[in-house]
Amino acid sequence: KKSWAGNRARVVPTGRSTKKPGPHKRLEALIKRSLTRTYGDRHYIWKTHPDMFEGSGKPDLIGHIFGLLVGIEVKVSPDRPTPHQKQELCHINKTGGIGLIILFHKPSKKFYLVPPIHIENFSYKRRDHWVELERVGPPGDPDNLWLNLMPLTGLAIAAAMRVVQVRLQEME
């Protein structure tokens, strides 16, 4: 049976058997595929590759949706965001962008978007504040699964409105 979070063996051209990427990498790929299905050419997101010369806490995926900066931290339970990751996401939110967490909760087998206002006090006990993301695609085929990320559009609109309000206040 195929499982979204499980590893399955595959054969590479050399004839050796390898495992598919782990749940974190698969969730990143799912988010990228979902962004493409939801926003088409109105987004540009890339994977960050932090190294020893870059500060810690950078979001896993960063880019633009509708011209707004977006930072997405990817988590698979029981992983939690580090204090540096929370700080980076909060900084993105305070400067007019959208910093959020998208996670796969293994016990419930559900995908969630953690809104910006709940990042600082992130807790698995406060799931009632999270937005459950709807799965879309053929049942039983995890390779063609994608998530309905339309709740992210509402966050983008709210962030754009905050920027407009700040700019209007500066003009007065």
PDB file of C-alpha atoms in Angstrom:
ATOM      1  CA  LYS A   1       0.000   0.000   0.000  1.00  0.00           C
ATOM      2  CA  LYS A   2       1.266   3.471  -0.899  1.00  0.00           C
ATOM      3  CA  SER A   3       1.635   5.910   1.961  1.00  0.00           C
ATOM      4  CA  TRP A   4       2.263   9.614   1.607  1.00  0.00           C
ATOM      5  CA  ALA A   5       4.809   9.822   4.435  1.00  0.00           C
ATOM      6  CA  GLY A   6       6.431   6.424   3.945  1.00  0.00           C
ATOM      7  CA  ASN A   7       9.612   5.636   2.030  1.00  0.00           C
ATOM      8  CA  ARG A   8       9.355   3.282  -0.915  1.00  0.00           C
ATOM      9  CA  ALA A   9      12.250   1.582  -2.638  1.00  0.00           C
ATOM     10  CA  ARG A  10      12.935   2.386  -6.293  1.00  0.00           C
ATOM     11  CA  VAL A  11      15.435   1.134  -8.833  1.00  0.00           C
ATOM     12  CA  VAL A  12      17.862   3.589 -10.401  1.00  0.00           C
ATOM     13  CA  PRO A  13      19.465   3.090 -13.859  1.00  0.00           C
ATOM     14  CA  THR A  14      22.525   1.463 -12.286  1.00  0.00           C
ATOM     15  CA  GLY A  15      20.300  -1.344 -10.994  1.00  0.00           C
ATOM     16  CA  ARG A  16      20.789  -0.430  -7.339  1.00  0.00           C
ATOM     17  CA  SER A  17      17.796   0.013  -5.085  1.00  0.00           C
ATOM     18  CA  THR A  18      17.490   3.340  -3.287  1.00  0.00           C
ATOM     19  CA  LYS A  19      14.877   4.872  -1.065  1.00  0.00           C
ATOM     20  CA  LYS A  20      12.722   7.796  -2.082  1.00  0.00           C
ATOM     21  CA  PRO A  21      13.328  11.078  -0.310  1.00  0.00           C
ATOM     22  CA  GLY A  22      12.088  11.312   3.265  1.00  0.00           C
ATOM     23  CA  PRO A  23       8.801  12.899   4.351  1.00  0.00           C
ATOM     24  CA  HIS A  24      10.278  16.406   4.689  1.00  0.00           C
ATOM     25  CA  LYS A  25      11.589  16.472   1.103  1.00  0.00           C
ATOM     26  CA  ARG A  26       8.364  14.952  -0.193  1.00  0.00           C
ATOM     27  CA  LEU A  27       6.337  17.633   1.612  1.00  0.00           C
ATOM     28  CA  GLU A  28       8.535  20.358   0.070  1.00  0.00           C
ATOM     29  CA  ALA A  29       7.908  18.878  -3.393  1.00  0.00           C
ATOM     30  CA  LEU A  30       4.174  18.646  -2.649  1.00  0.00           C
ATOM     31  CA  ILE A  31       4.066  22.321  -1.596  1.00  0.00           C
ATOM     32  CA  LYS A  32       5.920  23.410  -4.750  1.00  0.00           C
ATOM     33  CA  ARG A  33       3.563  21.333  -6.926  1.00  0.00           C
ATOM     34  CA  SER A  34       0.561  22.777  -5.061  1.00  0.00           C
ATOM     35  CA  LEU A  35       1.792  26.362  -5.500  1.00  0.00           C
ATOM     36  CA  THR A  36       2.134  25.763  -9.236  1.00  0.00           C
ATOM     37  CA  ARG A  37      -1.360  24.253  -9.462  1.00  0.00           C
ATOM     38  CA  THR A  38      -2.881  27.066  -7.360  1.00  0.00           C
ATOM     39  CA  TYR A  39      -1.013  30.159  -8.619  1.00  0.00           C
ATOM     40  CA  GLY A  40       0.485  29.190 -11.992  1.00  0.00           C
ATOM     41  CA  ASP A  41       2.891  31.858 -13.214  1.00  0.00           C
ATOM     42  CA  ARG A  42       1.939  34.280 -10.413  1.00  0.00           C
ATOM     43  CA  HIS A  43       4.480  32.790  -8.041  1.00  0.00           C
ATOM     44  CA  TYR A  44       8.210  32.127  -7.870  1.00  0.00           C
ATOM     45  CA  ILE A  45       9.424  29.946  -4.987  1.00  0.00           C
ATOM     46  CA  TRP A  46      12.776  28.261  -4.471  1.00  0.00           C
ATOM     47  CA  LYS A  47      14.388  25.958  -1.910  1.00  0.00           C
ATOM     48  CA  THR A  48      16.948  27.575   0.358  1.00  0.00           C
ATOM     49  CA  HIS A  49      20.212  25.778   1.055  1.00  0.00           C
ATOM     50  CA  PRO A  50      21.652  27.282   4.236  1.00  0.00           C
ATOM     51  CA  ASP A  51      25.348  26.922   4.832  1.00  0.00           C
ATOM     52  CA  MET A  52      27.851  27.978   7.476  1.00  0.00           C
ATOM     53  CA  PHE A  53      28.107  31.511   6.037  1.00  0.00           C
ATOM     54  CA  GLU A  54      24.380  32.193   6.227  1.00  0.00           C
ATOM     55  CA  GLY A  55      22.455  32.801   9.433  1.00  0.00           C
ATOM     56  CA  SER A  56      20.332  30.015  10.849  1.00  0.00           C
ATOM     57  CA  GLY A  57      16.563  29.960  10.796  1.00  0.00           C
ATOM     58  CA  LYS A  58      15.937  30.731   7.121  1.00  0.00           C
ATOM     59  CA  PRO A  59      12.632  29.286   5.825  1.00  0.00           C
ATOM     60  CA  ASP A  60      12.851  26.116   3.723  1.00  0.00           C
ATOM     61  CA  LEU A  61      11.040  27.734   0.787  1.00  0.00           C
ATOM     62  CA  ILE A  62      11.219  31.410  -0.059  1.00  0.00           C
ATOM     63  CA  GLY A  63       9.982  33.525  -2.942  1.00  0.00           C
ATOM     64  CA  HIS A  64       7.072  35.632  -4.161  1.00  0.00           C
ATOM     65  CA  ILE A  65       3.337  35.124  -4.637  1.00  0.00           C
ATOM     66  CA  PHE A  66       1.524  38.007  -6.351  1.00  0.00           C
ATOM     67  CA  GLY A  67       4.704  40.063  -5.805  1.00  0.00           C
ATOM     68  CA  LEU A  68       4.700  39.572  -2.012  1.00  0.00           C
ATOM     69  CA  LEU A  69       7.617  37.979  -0.209  1.00  0.00           C
ATOM     70  CA  VAL A  70       6.690  34.546   1.146  1.00  0.00           C
ATOM     71  CA  GLY A  71       8.722  32.381   3.526  1.00  0.00           C
ATOM     72  CA  ILE A  72       7.453  28.853   4.153  1.00  0.00           C
ATOM     73  CA  GLU A  73       8.858  26.641   6.887  1.00  0.00           C
ATOM     74  CA  VAL A  74       8.123  22.966   6.151  1.00  0.00           C
ATOM     75  CA  LYS A  75       7.550  20.593   9.068  1.00  0.00           C
ATOM     76  CA  VAL A  76       6.527  16.958   9.499  1.00  0.00           C
ATOM     77  CA  SER A  77       5.322  16.119  13.009  1.00  0.00           C
ATOM     78  CA  PRO A  78       6.785  15.777  15.588  1.00  0.00           C
ATOM     79  CA  ASP A  79       9.305  18.367  14.310  1.00  0.00           C
ATOM     80  CA  ARG A  80       8.876  21.897  15.650  1.00  0.00           C
ATOM     81  CA  PRO A  81      10.204  25.224  14.411  1.00  0.00           C
ATOM     82  CA  THR A  82      13.332  26.378  16.203  1.00  0.00           C
ATOM     83  CA  PRO A  83      13.403  29.769  17.959  1.00  0.00           C
ATOM     84  CA  HIS A  84      15.532  31.133  15.066  1.00  0.00           C
ATOM     85  CA  GLN A  85      12.984  29.890  12.500  1.00  0.00           C
ATOM     86  CA  LYS A  86      10.116  31.483  14.422  1.00  0.00           C
ATOM     87  CA  GLN A  87      12.086  34.732  14.636  1.00  0.00           C
ATOM     88  CA  GLU A  88      12.763  34.761  10.864  1.00  0.00           C
ATOM     89  CA  LEU A  89       9.109  34.071  10.001  1.00  0.00           C
ATOM     90  CA  CYS A  90       7.917  36.780  12.422  1.00  0.00           C
ATOM     91  CA  HIS A  91      10.409  39.220  10.875  1.00  0.00           C
ATOM     92  CA  ILE A  92       9.050  38.462   7.383  1.00  0.00           C
ATOM     93  CA  ASN A  93       5.517  39.107   8.671  1.00  0.00           C
ATOM     94  CA  LYS A  94       6.451  42.379  10.391  1.00  0.00           C
ATOM     95  CA  THR A  95       8.055  43.742   7.222  1.00  0.00           C
ATOM     96  CA  GLY A  96       5.017  43.196   4.987  1.00  0.00           C
ATOM     97  CA  GLY A  97       5.621  39.668   3.748  1.00  0.00           C
ATOM     98  CA  ILE A  98       4.022  36.352   4.609  1.00  0.00           C
ATOM     99  CA  GLY A  99       5.905  33.952   6.871  1.00  0.00           C
ATOM    100  CA  LEU A 100       4.107  30.714   7.688  1.00  0.00           C
ATOM    101  CA  ILE A 101       4.457  27.033   8.474  1.00  0.00           C
ATOM    102  CA  ILE A 102       2.973  24.230   6.399  1.00  0.00           C
ATOM    103  CA  LEU A 103       3.096  20.876   8.126  1.00  0.00           C
ATOM    104  CA  PHE A 104       2.021  17.278   7.833  1.00  0.00           C
ATOM    105  CA  HIS A 105       0.585  16.007  11.122  1.00  0.00           C
ATOM    106  CA  LYS A 106       1.360  12.256  11.096  1.00  0.00           C
ATOM    107  CA  PRO A 107      -1.109  11.137  13.801  1.00  0.00           C
ATOM    108  CA  SER A 108      -4.101  12.689  12.034  1.00  0.00           C
ATOM    109  CA  LYS A 109      -2.637  12.274   8.504  1.00  0.00           C
ATOM    110  CA  LYS A 110      -3.661  15.855   7.730  1.00  0.00           C
ATOM    111  CA  PHE A 111      -1.903  18.855   6.216  1.00  0.00           C
ATOM    112  CA  TYR A 112      -2.074  22.209   8.000  1.00  0.00           C
ATOM    113  CA  LEU A 113      -1.154  25.822   7.393  1.00  0.00           C
ATOM    114  CA  VAL A 114      -0.106  27.612  10.575  1.00  0.00           C
ATOM    115  CA  PRO A 115      -1.089  31.285  10.113  1.00  0.00           C
ATOM    116  CA  PRO A 116       1.433  34.028  10.876  1.00  0.00           C
ATOM    117  CA  ILE A 117      -0.283  35.103  14.104  1.00  0.00           C
ATOM    118  CA  HIS A 118       0.221  31.623  15.631  1.00  0.00           C
ATOM    119  CA  ILE A 119       3.887  31.095  14.757  1.00  0.00           C
ATOM    120  CA  GLU A 120       5.415  32.747  17.806  1.00  0.00           C
ATOM    121  CA  ASN A 121       3.438  30.487  20.179  1.00  0.00           C
ATOM    122  CA  PHE A 122       3.552  27.351  18.001  1.00  0.00           C
ATOM    123  CA  SER A 123       2.238  24.254  19.772  1.00  0.00           C
ATOM    124  CA  TYR A 124       0.769  20.948  18.628  1.00  0.00           C
ATOM    125  CA  LYS A 125      -1.804  21.392  21.415  1.00  0.00           C
ATOM    126  CA  ARG A 126      -3.244  24.462  19.652  1.00  0.00           C
ATOM    127  CA  ARG A 127      -4.219  22.833  16.370  1.00  0.00           C
ATOM    128  CA  ASP A 128      -7.666  24.434  16.486  1.00  0.00           C
ATOM    129  CA  HIS A 129      -5.987  27.691  15.317  1.00  0.00           C
ATOM    130  CA  TRP A 130      -4.457  26.025  12.263  1.00  0.00           C
ATOM    131  CA  VAL A 131      -6.033  25.897   8.800  1.00  0.00           C
ATOM    132  CA  GLU A 132      -6.489  22.371   7.468  1.00  0.00           C
ATOM    133  CA  LEU A 133      -5.423  22.151   3.825  1.00  0.00           C
ATOM    134  CA  GLU A 134      -7.685  20.151   1.538  1.00  0.00           C
ATOM    135  CA  ARG A 135      -6.087  17.316  -0.444  1.00  0.00           C
ATOM    136  CA  VAL A 136      -6.848  17.392  -4.152  1.00  0.00           C
ATOM    137  CA  GLY A 137      -6.072  14.693  -6.699  1.00  0.00           C
ATOM    138  CA  PRO A 138      -6.829  11.076  -7.486  1.00  0.00           C
ATOM    139  CA  PRO A 139      -7.371   8.954  -4.349  1.00  0.00           C
ATOM    140  CA  GLY A 140      -4.671   6.408  -3.625  1.00  0.00           C
ATOM    141  CA  ASP A 141      -2.080   8.126  -5.833  1.00  0.00           C
ATOM    142  CA  PRO A 142       0.248  10.166  -3.579  1.00  0.00           C
ATOM    143  CA  ASP A 143       2.455  11.159  -6.529  1.00  0.00           C
ATOM    144  CA  ASN A 144      -0.383  13.200  -8.095  1.00  0.00           C
ATOM    145  CA  LEU A 145      -1.659  14.666  -4.832  1.00  0.00           C
ATOM    146  CA  TRP A 146      -1.670  18.428  -4.379  1.00  0.00           C
ATOM    147  CA  LEU A 147      -2.994  20.763  -1.697  1.00  0.00           C
ATOM    148  CA  ASN A 148      -5.543  23.520  -2.116  1.00  0.00           C
ATOM    149  CA  LEU A 149      -3.515  26.542  -1.019  1.00  0.00           C
ATOM    150  CA  MET A 150      -6.280  29.109  -1.519  1.00  0.00           C
ATOM    151  CA  PRO A 151      -6.140  30.054   2.216  1.00  0.00           C
ATOM    152  CA  LEU A 152      -2.702  31.469   1.376  1.00  0.00           C
ATOM    153  CA  THR A 153      -4.389  33.913  -1.024  1.00  0.00           C
ATOM    154  CA  GLY A 154      -6.300  35.439   1.894  1.00  0.00           C
ATOM    155  CA  LEU A 155      -3.029  35.897   3.775  1.00  0.00           C
ATOM    156  CA  ALA A 156      -1.477  37.531   0.702  1.00  0.00           C
ATOM    157  CA  ILE A 157      -4.372  39.966   0.401  1.00  0.00           C
ATOM    158  CA  ALA A 158      -4.166  40.819   4.132  1.00  0.00           C
ATOM    159  CA  ALA A 159      -0.398  41.397   3.863  1.00  0.00           C
ATOM    160  CA  ALA A 160      -0.878  43.650   0.822  1.00  0.00           C
ATOM    161  CA  MET A 161      -3.519  45.648   2.698  1.00  0.00           C
ATOM    162  CA  ARG A 162      -1.133  46.118   5.644  1.00  0.00           C
ATOM    163  CA  VAL A 163       1.529  47.472   3.262  1.00  0.00           C
ATOM    164  CA  VAL A 164      -0.988  49.875   1.677  1.00  0.00           C
ATOM    165  CA  GLN A 165      -2.104  51.112   5.114  1.00  0.00           C
ATOM    166  CA  VAL A 166       1.485  51.746   6.205  1.00  0.00           C
ATOM    167  CA  ARG A 167       2.266  53.606   2.972  1.00  0.00           C
ATOM    168  CA  LEU A 168      -0.866  55.747   3.312  1.00  0.00           C
ATOM    169  CA  GLN A 169       0.073  56.629   6.896  1.00  0.00           C
ATOM    170  CA  GLU A 170       3.559  57.599   5.744  1.00  0.00           C
ATOM    171  CA  MET A 171       2.084  59.933   3.098  1.00  0.00           C
ATOM    172  CA  GLU A 172      -0.021  61.842   5.658  1.00  0.00           C
TER     173      GLU A 172
END
